[in-house]
PDB file of C-alpha atoms in Angstrom:
ATOM      1  CA  MET A   1    -108.073-191.305 147.249  1.00 85.00           C
ATOM      2  CA  ASP A   2    -108.303-188.148 149.306  1.00 81.00           C
ATOM      3  CA  TYR A   3    -110.185-185.444 147.382  1.00 88.00           C
ATOM      4  CA  ARG A   4    -110.423-183.009 150.308  1.00 86.00           C
ATOM      5  CA  GLU A   5    -107.577-180.704 149.215  1.00 85.00           C
ATOM      6  CA  ASN A   6    -107.279-181.264 145.465  1.00 84.00           C
ATOM      7  CA  LYS A   7    -110.202-182.554 143.430  1.00 86.00           C
ATOM      8  CA  GLU A   8    -108.269-182.739 140.114  1.00 86.00           C
ATOM      9  CA  GLU A   9    -105.289-184.666 141.482  1.00 88.00           C
ATOM     10  CA  PRO A  10    -106.171-186.201 144.844  1.00 89.00           C
ATOM     11  CA  GLN A  11    -103.629-187.574 147.238  1.00 89.00           C
ATOM     12  CA  VAL A  12    -103.514-191.245 148.126  1.00 90.00           C
ATOM     13  CA  ALA A  13    -104.059-191.596 151.849  1.00 90.00           C
ATOM     14  CA  TRP A  14    -104.633-194.254 154.478  1.00 91.00           C
ATOM     15  CA  ILE A  15    -107.540-193.124 156.630  1.00 90.00           C
ATOM     16  CA  ASP A  16    -108.696-195.178 159.601  1.00 89.00           C
ATOM     17  CA  ILE A  17    -111.779-193.513 161.058  1.00 89.00           C
ATOM     18  CA  GLU A  18    -112.076-195.977 163.951  1.00 88.00           C
ATOM     19  CA  CYS A  19    -108.609-195.112 165.241  1.00 90.00           C
ATOM     20  CA  ASP A  20    -108.819-191.476 164.150  1.00 90.00           C
ATOM     21  CA  HIS A  21    -105.624-191.864 162.139  1.00 91.00           C
ATOM     22  CA  GLN A  22    -104.684-190.686 158.688  1.00 90.00           C
ATOM     23  CA  GLU A  23    -101.463-190.946 156.761  1.00 91.00           C
ATOM     24  CA  LYS A  24    -100.529-189.548 153.370  1.00 90.00           C
ATOM     25  CA  ILE A  25     -99.134-192.305 151.144  1.00 90.00           C
ATOM     26  CA  ALA A  26     -98.482-190.280 147.970  1.00 89.00           C
ATOM     27  CA  ASN A  27     -99.226-186.858 146.480  1.00 89.00           C
ATOM     28  CA  SER A  28    -100.968-188.406 143.453  1.00 89.00           C
ATOM     29  CA  PHE A  29    -102.092-191.742 142.069  1.00 90.00           C
ATOM     30  CA  ALA A  30     -99.163-191.691 139.615  1.00 89.00           C
ATOM     31  CA  GLU A  31     -96.765-191.196 142.525  1.00 89.00           C
ATOM     32  CA  PHE A  32     -98.479-194.054 144.357  1.00 90.00           C
ATOM     33  CA  LEU A  33     -97.999-196.360 141.351  1.00 89.00           C
ATOM     34  CA  ASP A  34     -94.294-195.491 141.327  1.00 87.00           C
ATOM     35  CA  LEU A  35     -94.082-196.819 144.895  1.00 87.00           C
ATOM     36  CA  LEU A  36     -95.266-200.291 143.898  1.00 84.00           C
ATOM     37  CA  THR A  37     -92.657-203.029 143.633  1.00 78.00           C
ATOM     38  CA  LEU A  38     -92.825-206.613 142.480  1.00 73.00           C
ATOM     39  CA  ASP A  39     -92.620-209.025 145.405  1.00 75.00           C
ATOM     40  CA  VAL A  40     -90.702-212.106 144.258  1.00 79.00           C
ATOM     41  CA  ASN A  41     -89.192-215.026 146.128  1.00 80.00           C
ATOM     42  CA  GLU A  42     -85.703-214.616 144.704  1.00 82.00           C
ATOM     43  CA  GLY A  43     -84.905-218.293 145.250  1.00 88.00           C
ATOM     44  CA  ASP A  44     -87.596-219.506 142.844  1.00 94.00           C
ATOM     45  CA  LEU A  45     -86.474-221.174 139.630  1.00 97.00           C
ATOM     46  CA  VAL A  46     -88.315-221.121 136.311  1.00 97.00           C
ATOM     47  CA  ILE A  47     -88.390-224.048 133.894  1.00 98.00           C
ATOM     48  CA  GLN A  48     -88.837-222.681 130.395  1.00 97.00           C
ATOM     49  CA  THR A  49     -90.862-225.308 128.573  1.00 97.00           C
ATOM     50  CA  GLU A  50     -93.551-226.104 126.047  1.00 97.00           C
ATOM     51  CA  ASN A  51     -94.270-229.463 127.717  1.00 97.00           C
ATOM     52  CA  SER A  52     -96.984-230.160 130.280  1.00 96.00           C
ATOM     53  CA  ILE A  53     -96.369-230.062 134.005  1.00 96.00           C
ATOM     54  CA  GLU A  54     -96.916-233.848 134.072  1.00 96.00           C
ATOM     55  CA  GLU A  55     -94.197-234.446 131.465  1.00 97.00           C
ATOM     56  CA  ASN A  56     -91.800-232.138 133.278  1.00 98.00           C
ATOM     57  CA  ALA A  57     -92.520-233.808 136.620  1.00 98.00           C
ATOM     58  CA  LYS A  58     -91.624-237.213 135.142  1.00 98.00           C
ATOM     59  CA  GLN A  59     -88.428-235.843 133.620  1.00 98.00           C
ATOM     60  CA  ILE A  60     -87.387-234.153 136.875  1.00 98.00           C
ATOM     61  CA  GLU A  61     -88.083-237.365 138.804  1.00 98.00           C
ATOM     62  CA  GLN A  62     -85.753-239.283 136.479  1.00 98.00           C
ATOM     63  CA  ILE A  63     -82.963-236.708 136.460  1.00 98.00           C
ATOM     64  CA  LEU A  64     -82.959-235.955 140.195  1.00 98.00           C
ATOM     65  CA  GLU A  65     -83.836-239.532 141.165  1.00 97.00           C
ATOM     66  CA  ILE A  66     -86.800-238.416 143.263  1.00 98.00           C
ATOM     67  CA  LYS A  67     -90.501-239.198 143.422  1.00 98.00           C
ATOM     68  CA  PHE A  68     -93.151-236.490 143.517  1.00 97.00           C
ATOM     69  CA  ASP A  69     -96.265-237.092 145.587  1.00 96.00           C
ATOM     70  CA  ALA A  70     -99.542-237.168 143.671  1.00 93.00           C
ATOM     71  CA  PRO A  71    -100.344-233.593 142.628  1.00 91.00           C
ATOM     72  CA  GLU A  72    -102.229-231.641 145.264  1.00 86.00           C
ATOM     73  CA  HIS A  73    -104.951-229.153 144.262  1.00 82.00           C
ATOM     74  CA  PHE A  74    -106.581-228.383 147.625  1.00 80.00           C
ATOM     75  CA  ASN A  75    -104.596-225.337 148.774  1.00 81.00           C
ATOM     76  CA  SER A  76    -104.615-223.321 145.575  1.00 83.00           C
ATOM     77  CA  GLY A  77    -106.879-224.983 143.030  1.00 82.00           C
ATOM     78  CA  TYR A  78    -104.077-226.052 140.688  1.00 87.00           C
ATOM     79  CA  ALA A  79    -101.598-228.916 140.491  1.00 88.00           C
ATOM     80  CA  SER A  80     -98.738-228.599 142.938  1.00 93.00           C
ATOM     81  CA  TYR A  81     -96.164-231.395 142.870  1.00 96.00           C
ATOM     82  CA  ARG A  82     -94.110-231.945 146.020  1.00 96.00           C
ATOM     83  CA  GLY A  83     -91.181-234.237 146.635  1.00 97.00           C
ATOM     84  CA  LYS A  84     -87.966-234.600 148.604  1.00 97.00           C
ATOM     85  CA  TYR A  85     -84.534-233.842 147.164  1.00 97.00           C
ATOM     86  CA  LYS A  86     -81.753-234.589 149.621  1.00 96.00           C
ATOM     87  CA  ASP A  87     -82.759-232.673 152.783  1.00 93.00           C
ATOM     88  CA  SER A  88     -84.988-230.257 150.887  1.00 96.00           C
ATOM     89  CA  TRP A  89     -88.611-230.129 149.897  1.00 97.00           C
ATOM     90  CA  ILE A  90     -89.051-229.460 146.196  1.00 98.00           C
ATOM     91  CA  TRP A  91     -92.225-228.109 144.575  1.00 97.00           C
ATOM     92  CA  LEU A  92     -93.221-227.880 140.926  1.00 98.00           C
ATOM     93  CA  THR A  93     -96.104-225.537 140.055  1.00 96.00           C
ATOM     94  CA  PRO A  94     -97.456-223.883 136.896  1.00 96.00           C
ATOM     95  CA  ASN A  95     -97.393-220.230 135.905  1.00 95.00           C
ATOM     96  CA  GLN A  96    -100.847-220.506 134.326  1.00 93.00           C
ATOM     97  CA  VAL A  97    -103.376-221.156 137.071  1.00 91.00           C
ATOM     98  CA  PRO A  98    -107.124-220.834 137.612  1.00 84.00           C
ATOM     99  CA  ALA A  99    -108.037-217.201 138.210  1.00 83.00           C
ATOM    100  CA  GLY A 100    -110.206-218.442 141.073  1.00 83.00           C
ATOM    101  CA  PHE A 101    -111.279-221.693 142.679  1.00 84.00           C
ATOM    102  CA  VAL A 102    -113.798-223.120 145.070  1.00 85.00           C
ATOM    103  CA  ARG A 103    -113.417-226.306 147.096  1.00 86.00           C
ATOM    104  CA  GLU A 104    -115.959-229.107 146.709  1.00 85.00           C
ATOM    105  CA  ASP A 105    -116.847-228.940 150.402  1.00 89.00           C
ATOM    106  CA  ASP A 106    -117.735-225.232 150.149  1.00 89.00           C
ATOM    107  CA  LYS A 107    -121.466-224.632 150.677  1.00 93.00           C
ATOM    108  CA  ARG A 108    -121.560-222.491 147.501  1.00 91.00           C
ATOM    109  CA  TYR A 109    -119.601-225.004 145.378  1.00 88.00           C
ATOM    110  CA  HIS A 110    -122.442-225.813 142.939  1.00 89.00           C
ATOM    111  CA  GLU A 111    -123.234-222.129 142.518  1.00 88.00           C
ATOM    112  CA  LEU A 112    -119.609-221.094 141.876  1.00 86.00           C
ATOM    113  CA  LYS A 113    -117.881-224.054 140.178  1.00 81.00           C
ATOM    114  CA  ASP A 114    -118.885-223.077 136.631  1.00 82.00           C
ATOM    115  CA  LYS A 115    -117.597-219.545 137.170  1.00 80.00           C
ATOM    116  CA  MET A 116    -114.051-220.805 137.710  1.00 77.00           C
ATOM    117  CA  SER A 117    -113.278-221.854 134.140  1.00 79.00           C
ATOM    118  CA  PHE A 118    -110.935-218.974 133.289  1.00 85.00           C
ATOM    119  CA  SER A 119    -107.224-218.802 134.002  1.00 88.00           C
ATOM    120  CA  ALA A 120    -104.480-216.262 134.577  1.00 90.00           C
ATOM    121  CA  VAL A 121    -100.709-216.260 134.853  1.00 90.00           C
ATOM    122  CA  GLN A 122     -98.940-215.602 138.130  1.00 89.00           C
ATOM    123  CA  TYR A 123     -96.271-213.506 136.375  1.00 90.00           C
ATOM    124  CA  LEU A 124     -97.155-211.636 133.186  1.00 90.00           C
ATOM    125  CA  ASP A 125     -93.504-211.450 132.072  1.00 90.00           C
ATOM    126  CA  ILE A 126     -93.117-215.241 132.146  1.00 94.00           C
ATOM    127  CA  PRO A 127     -94.699-217.394 129.402  1.00 95.00           C
ATOM    128  CA  GLU A 128     -97.838-219.217 130.518  1.00 95.00           C
ATOM    129  CA  LYS A 129     -96.401-222.702 129.803  1.00 97.00           C
ATOM    130  CA  ASP A 130     -93.367-222.134 132.050  1.00 97.00           C
ATOM    131  CA  LEU A 131     -93.206-223.788 135.467  1.00 98.00           C
ATOM    132  CA  PHE A 132     -91.837-222.839 138.876  1.00 97.00           C
ATOM    133  CA  LEU A 133     -89.439-225.081 140.771  1.00 98.00           C
ATOM    134  CA  VAL A 134     -88.873-224.156 144.413  1.00 96.00           C
ATOM    135  CA  LEU A 135     -86.557-225.817 146.914  1.00 96.00           C
ATOM    136  CA  SER A 136     -86.894-225.255 150.654  1.00 95.00           C
ATOM    137  CA  GLU A 137     -83.091-225.377 150.866  1.00 94.00           C
ATOM    138  CA  GLU A 138     -82.100-222.744 148.318  1.00 92.00           C
ATOM    139  CA  ASP A 139     -78.412-223.618 148.628  1.00 94.00           C
ATOM    140  CA  LEU A 140     -79.272-226.623 146.405  1.00 96.00           C
ATOM    141  CA  ASN A 141     -80.545-224.394 143.568  1.00 96.00           C
ATOM    142  CA  SER A 142     -77.239-224.335 141.655  1.00 96.00           C
ATOM    143  CA  GLU A 143     -76.884-228.106 141.864  1.00 97.00           C
ATOM    144  CA  VAL A 144     -80.452-228.693 140.670  1.00 97.00           C
ATOM    145  CA  MET A 145     -80.055-226.161 137.853  1.00 97.00           C
ATOM    146  CA  GLU A 146     -76.868-227.882 136.715  1.00 97.00           C
ATOM    147  CA  ARG A 147     -78.352-231.382 136.840  1.00 98.00           C
ATOM    148  CA  LEU A 148     -81.494-230.381 134.944  1.00 98.00           C
ATOM    149  CA  GLY A 149     -79.505-228.222 132.519  1.00 97.00           C
ATOM    150  CA  ASN A 150     -77.243-231.189 131.723  1.00 98.00           C
ATOM    151  CA  HIS A 151     -80.393-232.932 130.441  1.00 98.00           C
ATOM    152  CA  ASN A 152     -81.395-230.025 128.200  1.00 96.00           C
ATOM    153  CA  MET A 153     -83.988-228.577 130.540  1.00 97.00           C
ATOM    154  CA  LYS A 154     -83.976-224.782 130.369  1.00 97.00           C
ATOM    155  CA  ILE A 155     -83.999-223.523 133.949  1.00 97.00           C
ATOM    156  CA  ARG A 156     -83.167-220.055 135.250  1.00 95.00           C
ATOM    157  CA  PRO A 157     -83.611-218.055 138.439  1.00 94.00           C
ATOM    158  CA  ILE A 158     -86.832-216.067 138.394  1.00 94.00           C
ATOM    159  CA  THR A 159     -84.856-212.894 139.074  1.00 90.00           C
ATOM    160  CA  GLU A 160     -83.148-213.174 135.663  1.00 90.00           C
ATOM    161  CA  LEU A 161     -86.487-213.389 133.879  1.00 88.00           C
ATOM    162  CA  LEU A 162     -88.096-210.576 135.848  1.00 86.00           C
ATOM    163  CA  GLN A 163     -85.096-208.239 135.940  1.00 76.00           C
ATOM    164  CA  ASN A 164     -86.860-205.461 134.009  1.00 58.00           C
ATOM    165  CA  SER A 165     -90.030-205.753 136.098  1.00 55.00           C
ATOM    166  CA  MET A 166     -88.117-205.648 139.360  1.00 54.00           C
ATOM    167  CA  THR A 167     -85.999-202.628 138.476  1.00 52.00           C
ATOM    168  CA  GLY A 168     -88.753-200.675 136.769  1.00 50.00           C
TER     169      GLY A 168
END
């Protein structure tokens, strides 16, 4: 916030004193907020469910005739299932995730571990029980959606669910 010219409604500016550079981003904070956009991987799919990620993983394995690796928690602190479908990697992850995490090998683990008991959703406009299914080869999305849909799994592109958020 740059209060130098207008103390009631300051501009939003990028000021780098080391490089002696400044750049006006917006005339006001409200104008700055209007510039924000939701960054979404448009190829992501959302499984609309009330079941656990474990139950969904088993069902997907049966329908797609694949096997997920044991869930991995190291990179993000929550269960991430990974498998192979044809020539594509496929990942299954939750919308509701820990709001923070600390790895067991971190020197502050014992100090911080009890402070990580709260959770948050990755996308507010998507129900917390829903799951994300991502394929490295997005040209297989339609096929996967059809196969899962034929077994009564509700699956949609994330862009359909976030349409209002993405367009403002």
